[in-house]
PDB file of C-alpha atoms in Angstrom:
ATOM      1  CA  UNK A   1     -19.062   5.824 -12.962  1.00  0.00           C
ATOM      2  CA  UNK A   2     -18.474   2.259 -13.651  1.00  0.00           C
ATOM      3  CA  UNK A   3     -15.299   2.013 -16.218  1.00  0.00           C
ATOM      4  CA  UNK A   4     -12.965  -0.843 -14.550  1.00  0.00           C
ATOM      5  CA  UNK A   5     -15.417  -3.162 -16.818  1.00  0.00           C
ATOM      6  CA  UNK A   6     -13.536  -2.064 -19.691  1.00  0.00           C
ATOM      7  CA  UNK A   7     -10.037  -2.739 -18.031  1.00  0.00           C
ATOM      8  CA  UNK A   8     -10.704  -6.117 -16.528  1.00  0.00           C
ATOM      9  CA  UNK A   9      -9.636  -9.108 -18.895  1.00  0.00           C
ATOM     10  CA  UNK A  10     -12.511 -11.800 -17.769  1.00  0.00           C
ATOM     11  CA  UNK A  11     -10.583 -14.565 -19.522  1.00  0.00           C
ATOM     12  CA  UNK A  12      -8.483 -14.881 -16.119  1.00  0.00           C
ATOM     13  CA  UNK A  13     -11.457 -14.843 -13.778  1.00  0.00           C
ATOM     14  CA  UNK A  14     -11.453 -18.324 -11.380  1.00  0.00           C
ATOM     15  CA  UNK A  15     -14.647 -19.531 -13.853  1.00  0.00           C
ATOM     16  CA  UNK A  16     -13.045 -18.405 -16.933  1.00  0.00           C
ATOM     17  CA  UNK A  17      -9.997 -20.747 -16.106  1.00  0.00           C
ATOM     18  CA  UNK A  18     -12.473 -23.382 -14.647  1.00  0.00           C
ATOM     19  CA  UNK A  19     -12.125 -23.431 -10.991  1.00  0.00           C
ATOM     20  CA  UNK A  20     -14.336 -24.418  -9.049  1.00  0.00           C
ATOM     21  CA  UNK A  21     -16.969 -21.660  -7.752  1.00  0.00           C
ATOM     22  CA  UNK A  22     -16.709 -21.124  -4.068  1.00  0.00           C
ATOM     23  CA  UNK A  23     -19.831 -22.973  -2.062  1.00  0.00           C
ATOM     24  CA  UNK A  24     -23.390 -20.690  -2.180  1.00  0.00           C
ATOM     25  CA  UNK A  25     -23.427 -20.719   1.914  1.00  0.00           C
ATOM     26  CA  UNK A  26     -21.132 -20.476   4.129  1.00  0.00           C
ATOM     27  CA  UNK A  27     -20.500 -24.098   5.692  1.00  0.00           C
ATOM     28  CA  UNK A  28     -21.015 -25.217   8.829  1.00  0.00           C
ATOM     29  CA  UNK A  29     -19.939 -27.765  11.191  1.00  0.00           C
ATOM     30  CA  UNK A  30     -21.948 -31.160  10.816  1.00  0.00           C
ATOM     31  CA  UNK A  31     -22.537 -31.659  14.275  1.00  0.00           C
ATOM     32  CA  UNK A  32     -24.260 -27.983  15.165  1.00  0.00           C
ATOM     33  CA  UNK A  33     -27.503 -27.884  16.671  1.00  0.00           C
ATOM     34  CA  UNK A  34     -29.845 -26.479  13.304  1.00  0.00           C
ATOM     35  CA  UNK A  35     -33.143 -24.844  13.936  1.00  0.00           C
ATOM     36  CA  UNK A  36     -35.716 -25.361  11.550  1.00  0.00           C
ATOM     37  CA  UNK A  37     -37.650 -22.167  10.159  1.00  0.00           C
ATOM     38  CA  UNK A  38     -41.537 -22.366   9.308  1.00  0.00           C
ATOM     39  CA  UNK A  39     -41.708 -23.386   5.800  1.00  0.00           C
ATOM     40  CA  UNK A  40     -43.277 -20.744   3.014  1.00  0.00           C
ATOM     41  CA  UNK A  41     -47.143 -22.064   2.273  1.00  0.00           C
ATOM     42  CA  UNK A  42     -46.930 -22.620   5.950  1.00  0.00           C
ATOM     43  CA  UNK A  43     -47.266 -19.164   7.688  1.00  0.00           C
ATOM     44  CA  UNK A  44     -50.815 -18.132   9.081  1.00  0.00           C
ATOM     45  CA  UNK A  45     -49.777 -14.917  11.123  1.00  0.00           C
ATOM     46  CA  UNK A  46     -48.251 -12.906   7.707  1.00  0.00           C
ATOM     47  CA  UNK A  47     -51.183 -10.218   6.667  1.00  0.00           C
ATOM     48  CA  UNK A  48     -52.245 -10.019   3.404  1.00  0.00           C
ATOM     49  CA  UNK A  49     -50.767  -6.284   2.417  1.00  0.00           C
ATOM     50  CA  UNK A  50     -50.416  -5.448  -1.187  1.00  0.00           C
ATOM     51  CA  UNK A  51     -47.295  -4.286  -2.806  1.00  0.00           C
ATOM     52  CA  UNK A  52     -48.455  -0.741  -3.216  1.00  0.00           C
ATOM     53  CA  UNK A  53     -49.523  -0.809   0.121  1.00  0.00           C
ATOM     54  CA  UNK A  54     -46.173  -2.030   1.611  1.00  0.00           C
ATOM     55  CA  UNK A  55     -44.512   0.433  -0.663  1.00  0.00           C
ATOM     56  CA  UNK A  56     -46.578   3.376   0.498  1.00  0.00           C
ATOM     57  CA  UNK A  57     -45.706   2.609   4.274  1.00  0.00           C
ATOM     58  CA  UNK A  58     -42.304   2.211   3.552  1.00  0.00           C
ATOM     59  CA  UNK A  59     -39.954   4.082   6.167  1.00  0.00           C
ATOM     60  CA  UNK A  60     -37.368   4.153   8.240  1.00  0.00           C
ATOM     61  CA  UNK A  61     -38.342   3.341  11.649  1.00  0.00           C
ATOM     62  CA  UNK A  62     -35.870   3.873  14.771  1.00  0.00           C
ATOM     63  CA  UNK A  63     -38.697   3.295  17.871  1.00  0.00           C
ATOM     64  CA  UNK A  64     -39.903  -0.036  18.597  1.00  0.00           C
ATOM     65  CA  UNK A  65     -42.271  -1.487  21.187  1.00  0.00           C
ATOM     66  CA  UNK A  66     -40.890  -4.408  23.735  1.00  0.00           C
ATOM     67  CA  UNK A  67     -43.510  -6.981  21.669  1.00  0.00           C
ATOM     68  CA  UNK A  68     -41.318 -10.107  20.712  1.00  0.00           C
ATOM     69  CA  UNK A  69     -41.114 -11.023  17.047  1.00  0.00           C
ATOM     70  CA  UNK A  70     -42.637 -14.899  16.358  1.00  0.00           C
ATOM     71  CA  UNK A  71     -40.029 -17.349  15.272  1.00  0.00           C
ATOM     72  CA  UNK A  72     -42.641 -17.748  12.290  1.00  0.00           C
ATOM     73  CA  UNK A  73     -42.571 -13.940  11.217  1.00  0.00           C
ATOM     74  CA  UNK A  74     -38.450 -14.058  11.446  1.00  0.00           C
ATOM     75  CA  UNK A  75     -38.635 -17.300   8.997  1.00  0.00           C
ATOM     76  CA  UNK A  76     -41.407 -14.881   6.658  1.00  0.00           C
ATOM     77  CA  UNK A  77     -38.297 -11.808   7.184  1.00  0.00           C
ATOM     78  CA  UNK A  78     -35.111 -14.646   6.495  1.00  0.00           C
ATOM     79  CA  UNK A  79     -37.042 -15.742   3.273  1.00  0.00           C
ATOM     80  CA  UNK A  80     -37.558 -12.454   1.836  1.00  0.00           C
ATOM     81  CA  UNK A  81     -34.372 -11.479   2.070  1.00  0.00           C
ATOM     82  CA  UNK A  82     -31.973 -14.562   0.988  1.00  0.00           C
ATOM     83  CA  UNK A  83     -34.558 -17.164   0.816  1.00  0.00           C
ATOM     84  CA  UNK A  84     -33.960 -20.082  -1.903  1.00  0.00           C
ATOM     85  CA  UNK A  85     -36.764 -20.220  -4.684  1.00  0.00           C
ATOM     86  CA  UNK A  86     -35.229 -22.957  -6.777  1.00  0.00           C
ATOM     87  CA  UNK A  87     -31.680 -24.546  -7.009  1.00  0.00           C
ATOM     88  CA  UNK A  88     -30.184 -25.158 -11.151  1.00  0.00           C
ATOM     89  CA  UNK A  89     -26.985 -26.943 -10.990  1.00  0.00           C
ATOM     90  CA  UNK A  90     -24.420 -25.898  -7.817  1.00  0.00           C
ATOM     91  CA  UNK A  91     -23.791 -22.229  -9.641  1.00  0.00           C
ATOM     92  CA  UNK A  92     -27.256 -20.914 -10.140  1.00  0.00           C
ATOM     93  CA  UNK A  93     -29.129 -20.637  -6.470  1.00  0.00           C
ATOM     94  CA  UNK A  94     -32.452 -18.397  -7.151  1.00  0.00           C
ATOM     95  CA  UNK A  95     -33.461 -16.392  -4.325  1.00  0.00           C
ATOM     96  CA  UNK A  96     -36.380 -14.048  -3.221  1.00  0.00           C
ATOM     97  CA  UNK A  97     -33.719 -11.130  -4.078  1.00  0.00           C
ATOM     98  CA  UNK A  98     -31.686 -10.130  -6.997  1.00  0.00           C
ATOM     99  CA  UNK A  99     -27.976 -10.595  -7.308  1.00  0.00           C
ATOM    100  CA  UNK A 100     -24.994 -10.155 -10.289  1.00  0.00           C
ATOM    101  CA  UNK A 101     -24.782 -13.512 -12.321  1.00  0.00           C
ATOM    102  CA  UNK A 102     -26.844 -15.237  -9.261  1.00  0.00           C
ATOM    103  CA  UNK A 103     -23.503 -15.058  -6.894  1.00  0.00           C
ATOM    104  CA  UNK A 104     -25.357 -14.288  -3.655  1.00  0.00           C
ATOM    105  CA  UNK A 105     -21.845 -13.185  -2.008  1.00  0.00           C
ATOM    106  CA  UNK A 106     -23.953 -12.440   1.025  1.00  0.00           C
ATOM    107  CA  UNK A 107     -24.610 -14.102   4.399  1.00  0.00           C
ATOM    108  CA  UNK A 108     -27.180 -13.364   6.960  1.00  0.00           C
ATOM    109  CA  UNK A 109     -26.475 -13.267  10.900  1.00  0.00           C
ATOM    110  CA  UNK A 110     -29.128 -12.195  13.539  1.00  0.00           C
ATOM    111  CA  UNK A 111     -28.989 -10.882  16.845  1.00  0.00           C
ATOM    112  CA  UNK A 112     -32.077 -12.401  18.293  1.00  0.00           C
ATOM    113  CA  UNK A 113     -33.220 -10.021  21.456  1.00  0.00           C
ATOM    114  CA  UNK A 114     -36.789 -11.237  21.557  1.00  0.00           C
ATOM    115  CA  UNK A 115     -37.827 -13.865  19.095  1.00  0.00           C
ATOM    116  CA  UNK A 116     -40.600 -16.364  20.474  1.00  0.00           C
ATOM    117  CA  UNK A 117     -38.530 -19.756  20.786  1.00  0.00           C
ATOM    118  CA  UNK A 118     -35.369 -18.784  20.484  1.00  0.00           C
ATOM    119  CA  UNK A 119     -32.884 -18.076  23.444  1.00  0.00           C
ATOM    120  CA  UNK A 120     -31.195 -14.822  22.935  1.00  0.00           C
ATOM    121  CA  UNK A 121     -27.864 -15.317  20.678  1.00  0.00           C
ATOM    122  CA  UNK A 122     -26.418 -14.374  17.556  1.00  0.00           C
ATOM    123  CA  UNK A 123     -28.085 -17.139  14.742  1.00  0.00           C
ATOM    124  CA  UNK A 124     -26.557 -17.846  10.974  1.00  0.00           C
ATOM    125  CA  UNK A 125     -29.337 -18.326   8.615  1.00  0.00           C
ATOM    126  CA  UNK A 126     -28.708 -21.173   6.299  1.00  0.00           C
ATOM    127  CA  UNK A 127     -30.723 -20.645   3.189  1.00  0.00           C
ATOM    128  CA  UNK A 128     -30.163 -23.886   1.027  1.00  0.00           C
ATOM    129  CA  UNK A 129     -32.026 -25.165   4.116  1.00  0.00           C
ATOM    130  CA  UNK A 130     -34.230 -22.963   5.428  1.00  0.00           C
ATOM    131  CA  UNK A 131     -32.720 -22.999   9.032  1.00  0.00           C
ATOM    132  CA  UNK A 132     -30.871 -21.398  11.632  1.00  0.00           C
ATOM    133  CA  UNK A 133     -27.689 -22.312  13.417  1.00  0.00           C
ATOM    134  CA  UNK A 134     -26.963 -21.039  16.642  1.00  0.00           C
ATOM    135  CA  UNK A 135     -23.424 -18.887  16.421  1.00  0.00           C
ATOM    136  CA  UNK A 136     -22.758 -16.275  19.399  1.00  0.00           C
ATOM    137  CA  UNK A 137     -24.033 -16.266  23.032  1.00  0.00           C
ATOM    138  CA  UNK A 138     -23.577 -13.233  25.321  1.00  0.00           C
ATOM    139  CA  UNK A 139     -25.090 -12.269  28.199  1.00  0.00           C
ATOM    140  CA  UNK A 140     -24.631  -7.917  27.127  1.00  0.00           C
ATOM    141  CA  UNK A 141     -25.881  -8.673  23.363  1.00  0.00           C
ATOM    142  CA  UNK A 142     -27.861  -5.987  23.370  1.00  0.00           C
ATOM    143  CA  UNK A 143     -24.911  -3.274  24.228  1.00  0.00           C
ATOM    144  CA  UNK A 144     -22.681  -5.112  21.794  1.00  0.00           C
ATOM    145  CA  UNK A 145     -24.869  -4.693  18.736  1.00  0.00           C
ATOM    146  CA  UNK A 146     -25.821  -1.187  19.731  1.00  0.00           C
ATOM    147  CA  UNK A 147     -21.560  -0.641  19.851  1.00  0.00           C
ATOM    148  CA  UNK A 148     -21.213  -2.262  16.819  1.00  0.00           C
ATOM    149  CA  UNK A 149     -23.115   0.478  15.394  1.00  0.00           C
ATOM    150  CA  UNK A 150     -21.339   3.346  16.571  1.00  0.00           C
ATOM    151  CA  UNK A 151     -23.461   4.036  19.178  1.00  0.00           C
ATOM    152  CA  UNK A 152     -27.059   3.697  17.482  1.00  0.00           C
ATOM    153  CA  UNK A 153     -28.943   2.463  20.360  1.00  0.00           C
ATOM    154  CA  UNK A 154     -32.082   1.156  18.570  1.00  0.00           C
ATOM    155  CA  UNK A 155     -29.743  -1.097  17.025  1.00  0.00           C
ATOM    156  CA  UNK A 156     -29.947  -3.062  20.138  1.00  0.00           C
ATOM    157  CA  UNK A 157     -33.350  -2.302  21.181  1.00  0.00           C
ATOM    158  CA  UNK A 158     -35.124  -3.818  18.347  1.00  0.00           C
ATOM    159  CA  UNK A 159     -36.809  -7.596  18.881  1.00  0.00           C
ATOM    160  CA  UNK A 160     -33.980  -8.783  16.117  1.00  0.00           C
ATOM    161  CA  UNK A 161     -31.355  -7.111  14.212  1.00  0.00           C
ATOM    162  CA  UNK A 162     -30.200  -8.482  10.801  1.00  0.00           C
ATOM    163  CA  UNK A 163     -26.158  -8.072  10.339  1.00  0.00           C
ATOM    164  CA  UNK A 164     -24.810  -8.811   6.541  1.00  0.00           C
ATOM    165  CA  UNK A 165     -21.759 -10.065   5.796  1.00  0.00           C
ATOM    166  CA  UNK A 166     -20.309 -10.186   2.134  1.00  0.00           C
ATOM    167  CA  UNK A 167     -17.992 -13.366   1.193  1.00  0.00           C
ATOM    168  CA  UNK A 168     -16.502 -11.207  -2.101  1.00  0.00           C
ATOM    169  CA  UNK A 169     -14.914 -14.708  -3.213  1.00  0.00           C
ATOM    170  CA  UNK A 170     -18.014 -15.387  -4.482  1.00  0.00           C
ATOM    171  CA  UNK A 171     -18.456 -12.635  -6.640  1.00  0.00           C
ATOM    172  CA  UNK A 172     -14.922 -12.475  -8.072  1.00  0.00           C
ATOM    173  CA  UNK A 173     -15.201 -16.146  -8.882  1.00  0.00           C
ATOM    174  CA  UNK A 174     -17.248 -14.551 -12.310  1.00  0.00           C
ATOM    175  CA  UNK A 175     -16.317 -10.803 -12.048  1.00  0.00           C
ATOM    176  CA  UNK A 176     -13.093 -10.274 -10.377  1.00  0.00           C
ATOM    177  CA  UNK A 177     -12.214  -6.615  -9.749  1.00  0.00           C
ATOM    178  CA  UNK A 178     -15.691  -5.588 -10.827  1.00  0.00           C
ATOM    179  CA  UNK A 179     -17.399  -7.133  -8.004  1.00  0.00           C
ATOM    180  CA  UNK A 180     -17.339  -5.068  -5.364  1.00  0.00           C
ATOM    181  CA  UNK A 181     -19.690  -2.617  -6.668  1.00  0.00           C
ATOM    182  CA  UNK A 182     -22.671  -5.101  -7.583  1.00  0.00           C
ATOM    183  CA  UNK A 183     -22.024  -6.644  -4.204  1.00  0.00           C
ATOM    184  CA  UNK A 184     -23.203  -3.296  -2.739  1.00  0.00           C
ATOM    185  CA  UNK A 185     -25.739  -3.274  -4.813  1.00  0.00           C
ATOM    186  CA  UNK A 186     -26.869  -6.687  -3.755  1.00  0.00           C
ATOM    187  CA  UNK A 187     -27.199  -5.394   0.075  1.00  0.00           C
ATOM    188  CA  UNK A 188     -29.503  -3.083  -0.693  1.00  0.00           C
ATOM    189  CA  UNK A 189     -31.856  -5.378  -2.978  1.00  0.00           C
ATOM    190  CA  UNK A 190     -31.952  -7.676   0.295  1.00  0.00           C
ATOM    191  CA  UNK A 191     -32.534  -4.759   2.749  1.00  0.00           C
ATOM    192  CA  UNK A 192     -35.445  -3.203   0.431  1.00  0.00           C
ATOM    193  CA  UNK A 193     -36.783  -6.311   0.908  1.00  0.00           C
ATOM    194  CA  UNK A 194     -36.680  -6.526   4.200  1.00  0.00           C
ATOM    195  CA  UNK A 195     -38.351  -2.968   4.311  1.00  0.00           C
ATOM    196  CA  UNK A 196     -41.091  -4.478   2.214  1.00  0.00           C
ATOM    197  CA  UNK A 197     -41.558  -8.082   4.475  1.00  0.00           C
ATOM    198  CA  UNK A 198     -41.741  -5.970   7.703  1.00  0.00           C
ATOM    199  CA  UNK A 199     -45.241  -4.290   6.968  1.00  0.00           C
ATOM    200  CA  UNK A 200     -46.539  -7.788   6.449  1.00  0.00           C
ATOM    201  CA  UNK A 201     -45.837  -8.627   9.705  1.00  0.00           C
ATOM    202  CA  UNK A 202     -46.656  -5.086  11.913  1.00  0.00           C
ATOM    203  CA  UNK A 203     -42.769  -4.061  12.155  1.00  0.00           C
ATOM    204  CA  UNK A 204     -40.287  -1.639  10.840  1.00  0.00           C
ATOM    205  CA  UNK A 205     -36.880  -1.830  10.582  1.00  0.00           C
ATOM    206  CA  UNK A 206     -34.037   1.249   9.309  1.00  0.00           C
ATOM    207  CA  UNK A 207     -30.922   0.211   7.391  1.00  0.00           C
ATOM    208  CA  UNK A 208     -27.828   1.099   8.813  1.00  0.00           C
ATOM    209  CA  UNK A 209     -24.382   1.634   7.048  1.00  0.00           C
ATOM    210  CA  UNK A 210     -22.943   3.572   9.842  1.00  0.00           C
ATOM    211  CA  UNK A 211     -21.242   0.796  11.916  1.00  0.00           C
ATOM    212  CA  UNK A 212     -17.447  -0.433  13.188  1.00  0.00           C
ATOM    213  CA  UNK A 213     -15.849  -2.603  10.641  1.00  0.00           C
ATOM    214  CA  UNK A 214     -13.644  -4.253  13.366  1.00  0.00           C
ATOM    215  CA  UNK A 215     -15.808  -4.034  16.534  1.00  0.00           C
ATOM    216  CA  UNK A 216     -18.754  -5.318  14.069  1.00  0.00           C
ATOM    217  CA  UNK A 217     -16.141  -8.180  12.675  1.00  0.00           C
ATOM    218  CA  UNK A 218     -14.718  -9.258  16.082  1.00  0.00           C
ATOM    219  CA  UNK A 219     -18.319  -9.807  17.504  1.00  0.00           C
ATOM    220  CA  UNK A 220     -19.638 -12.399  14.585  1.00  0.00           C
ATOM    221  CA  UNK A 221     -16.292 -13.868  14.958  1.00  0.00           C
ATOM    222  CA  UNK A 222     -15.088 -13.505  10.665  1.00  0.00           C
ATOM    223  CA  UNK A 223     -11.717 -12.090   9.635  1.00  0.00           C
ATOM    224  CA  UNK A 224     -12.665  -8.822   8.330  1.00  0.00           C
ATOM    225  CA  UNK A 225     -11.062  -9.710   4.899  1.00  0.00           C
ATOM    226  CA  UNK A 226     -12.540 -13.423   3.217  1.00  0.00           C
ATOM    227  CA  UNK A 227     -16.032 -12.378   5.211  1.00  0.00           C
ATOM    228  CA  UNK A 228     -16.890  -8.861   6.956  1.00  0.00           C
ATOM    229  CA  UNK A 229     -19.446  -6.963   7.909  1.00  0.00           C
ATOM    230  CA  UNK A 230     -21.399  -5.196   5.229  1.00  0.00           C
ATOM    231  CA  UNK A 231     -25.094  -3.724   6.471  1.00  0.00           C
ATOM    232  CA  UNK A 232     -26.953  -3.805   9.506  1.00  0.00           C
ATOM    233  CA  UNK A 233     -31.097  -3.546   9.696  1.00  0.00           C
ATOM    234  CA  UNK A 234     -32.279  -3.773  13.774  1.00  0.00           C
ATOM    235  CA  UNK A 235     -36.044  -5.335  13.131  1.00  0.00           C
ATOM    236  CA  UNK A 236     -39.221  -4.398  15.896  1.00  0.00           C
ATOM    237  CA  UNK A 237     -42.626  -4.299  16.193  1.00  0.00           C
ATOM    238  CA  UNK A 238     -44.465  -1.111  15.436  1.00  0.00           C
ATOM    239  CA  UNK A 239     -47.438   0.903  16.779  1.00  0.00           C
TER     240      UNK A 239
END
């Protein structure tokens, strides 16, 4: 049931008593090393599938072959899920996905296993840019995704596995205590999307809820609190 709408006085929200919104990505250091993705219009290895036909293959897939995912099909799999359309004013970001009074509170991270072009690390997609910056190395990466997850060991077999982190500051900026329900709801627009982008490029992927908070936390390096972990989708090539 959703009733604390009815409780919450939105004349004392941060954009109610004009303050300023928090920023639509995360920032980053000026000086960082940023990758730059393949461009939509610009991809020539995504298949033409149809929606009912990406909808009808649909499922969760655990079992993935060793086949490395092209740094072009990751850019096709980053757009889908959090990729800028257009940009109206510094509030209003439009993405590929869906979110509560266009807050995005979301960020993407990926473990990169096996991505063509890319050493193996922990990335930070930057969406206002299209582009990647280079976050985490470890030489285990695999075994500390698949113990972020409790355990899941697919989660750190896959070519790339997409880890979600929710900023709620963004959210409450409009909504305050009513936030943290539509910010769920937000992770799963983005990860049904990713469902849907994987059978246009011959991979599967399987959502995952069931991870550590802190372990998960500790390893992308965020407080737990302004920014934590939220969802977790390991990405591979199918047969």
């Amino acid at each position: 049931k959703d009733s604390i709408r009815k409780t919450i006085d939105f004349s004392t929200t941060d954009q109610s008593r004009g303050i300023k919104s928090p920023p639509a990505e995360k920032p980053c250091n000026s000086e960082v090393n940023k990758i730059n993705l393949i461009k939509p219009g610009d991809w020539k290895l995504i298949y033409e599938v149809s929606v009912e036909t990406a909808m009808a293959r649909r499922k969760s897939r655990r079992s993935y072959t060793k086949d490395a995912v092209k740094l072009e099909e990751l850019s096709f799999l980053l757009w889908a899920t959090q990729g800028l359309r257009k940009q109206r004013a510094a509030v209003h970001n439009f993405r590929t996905v869906p979110s509560a009074g266009c807050r995005h509170a979301l960020e993407t991270y990926v473990a990169a296993f096996r991505v063509e072009g890319l050493p193996k690390a922990i990335y930070r997609y930057l969406p206002m840019s299209h582009q990647l910056v280079e976050f985490i190395k470890h030489e285990h990466l695999e075994d500390l995704i698949s113990r972020a997850a409790l355990g899941q060991s697919f989660a750190g077999k896959s070519a790339v596995t997409f880890i979600w982190t929710t900023i709620p500051a963004r959210m409450e900026w409009r909504y305050g205590m009513a936030s943290y329900k539509v910010i769920a709801i937000d992770a799963g627009h983005v990860c049904q999307n990713l469902y849907l982008a994987c059978e246009a490029i011959g991979a599967g992927t399987c959502a995952i809820a069931a991870y550590d908070q802190e372990f998960a936390d500790n390893v992308l390096g965020i407080d737990g609190d302004e920014e934590f972990t939220i969802y977790m989708a390991p990405v591979g090539k199918v047969q």
